[in-house]
Amino acid sequence: MEAGVFESDSGEKGLLAPYGQLKLWGGRACDRRAPGIPGDLDPALCSHDPIEPRDSQNPISPPEMNLSAGIIFCFLILGVSSQGWGTFLKEAGQGAKDMWRAYQDMKEANYKGADKYFHARGNYDAAQRGPGGAWAAKVISNARETIQGITDPLFKGMTRDQVREDSKADQAANEWGRSGKDPNHFRPAGLPNKY
């Protein structure tokens, strides 16, 4: 049985799957192996259940197809060429490690006024890895600022205006580093040289 688009007697359009089932656009699944004349649909066999493969000739189930399509879609959105996706992912992983290292150093240093420096340094180091690193730095930075927008008023007693101003300054330092500018611009006097 071949796959293809069909139109039923009632005018509904659907897709005939190669493993012998029919998925109507309305969401019903009908078995093409209904008794009677070959090709007839038995309405009693129609349901609102998801279509599952009936044999091993179609090993990819719908959830796996959705995941695969989602991954491909993400790569298209990110503008990653098919030849460079491995490199992009490697750079993103390395960039995430750079961001983590900067965060750990910031916590270890525990130096007042040094947070903007560590923001810029983490983004700078990650962006030096390439487009994947810059992408990871941006995603991590945005996520961090979003989370801090929720937690800072609760745990640090900051007002919404204070949070907004701090986030704006953090994002400026993040962008400074990602654009390849020297993070030492934000380095406070007296911060130990090991950082």
mmCIF file of N, CA and C in Angstrom, residues 150-163:
data_model
loop_
_atom_site.group_PDB
_atom_site.id
_atom_site.type_symbol
_atom_site.label_atom_id
_atom_site.label_comp_id
_atom_site.label_asym_id
_atom_site.label_seq_id
_atom_site.Cartn_x
_atom_site.Cartn_y
_atom_site.Cartn_z
ATOM 1 N N ILE A 150 12.963 36.877 39.203
ATOM 2 C CA ILE A 150 11.974 36.272 40.098
ATOM 3 C C ILE A 150 12.538 36.123 41.510
ATOM 4 N N THR A 151 13.786 35.637 41.607
ATOM 5 C CA THR A 151 14.347 35.324 42.924
ATOM 6 C C THR A 151 14.868 36.534 43.695
ATOM 7 N N ASP A 152 15.438 37.522 43.012
ATOM 8 C CA ASP A 152 16.021 38.667 43.725
ATOM 9 C C ASP A 152 15.011 39.430 44.584
ATOM 10 N N PRO A 153 13.805 39.697 44.101
ATOM 11 C CA PRO A 153 12.840 40.373 44.980
ATOM 12 C C PRO A 153 12.466 39.511 46.196
ATOM 13 N N LEU A 154 12.451 38.197 46.005
ATOM 14 C CA LEU A 154 12.056 37.304 47.094
ATOM 15 C C LEU A 154 13.158 37.116 48.131
ATOM 16 N N PHE A 155 14.394 36.902 47.666
ATOM 17 C CA PHE A 155 15.471 36.525 48.575
ATOM 18 C C PHE A 155 16.446 37.652 48.910
ATOM 19 N N LYS A 156 16.535 38.653 48.064
ATOM 20 C CA LYS A 156 17.448 39.766 48.328
ATOM 21 C C LYS A 156 16.706 41.037 48.727
ATOM 22 N N GLY A 157 15.390 40.987 48.681
ATOM 23 C CA GLY A 157 14.589 42.142 49.075
ATOM 24 C C GLY A 157 14.676 43.312 48.112
ATOM 25 N N MET A 158 15.046 43.049 46.864
ATOM 26 C CA MET A 158 15.166 44.121 45.870
ATOM 27 C C MET A 158 13.787 44.492 45.336
ATOM 28 N N THR A 159 13.631 45.761 45.003
ATOM 29 C CA THR A 159 12.387 46.204 44.373
ATOM 30 C C THR A 159 12.438 45.847 42.889
ATOM 31 N N ARG A 160 11.303 45.908 42.228
ATOM 32 C CA ARG A 160 11.250 45.620 40.783
ATOM 33 C C ARG A 160 12.137 46.586 40.000
ATOM 34 N N ASP A 161 12.158 47.840 40.409
ATOM 35 C CA ASP A 161 13.005 48.826 39.722
ATOM 36 C C ASP A 161 14.483 48.499 39.897
ATOM 37 N N GLN A 162 14.873 48.082 41.099
ATOM 38 C CA GLN A 162 16.264 47.698 41.336
ATOM 39 C C GLN A 162 16.640 46.476 40.504
ATOM 40 N N VAL A 163 15.740 45.508 40.457
ATOM 41 C CA VAL A 163 15.986 44.296 39.665
ATOM 42 C C VAL A 163 16.135 44.658 38.194
#
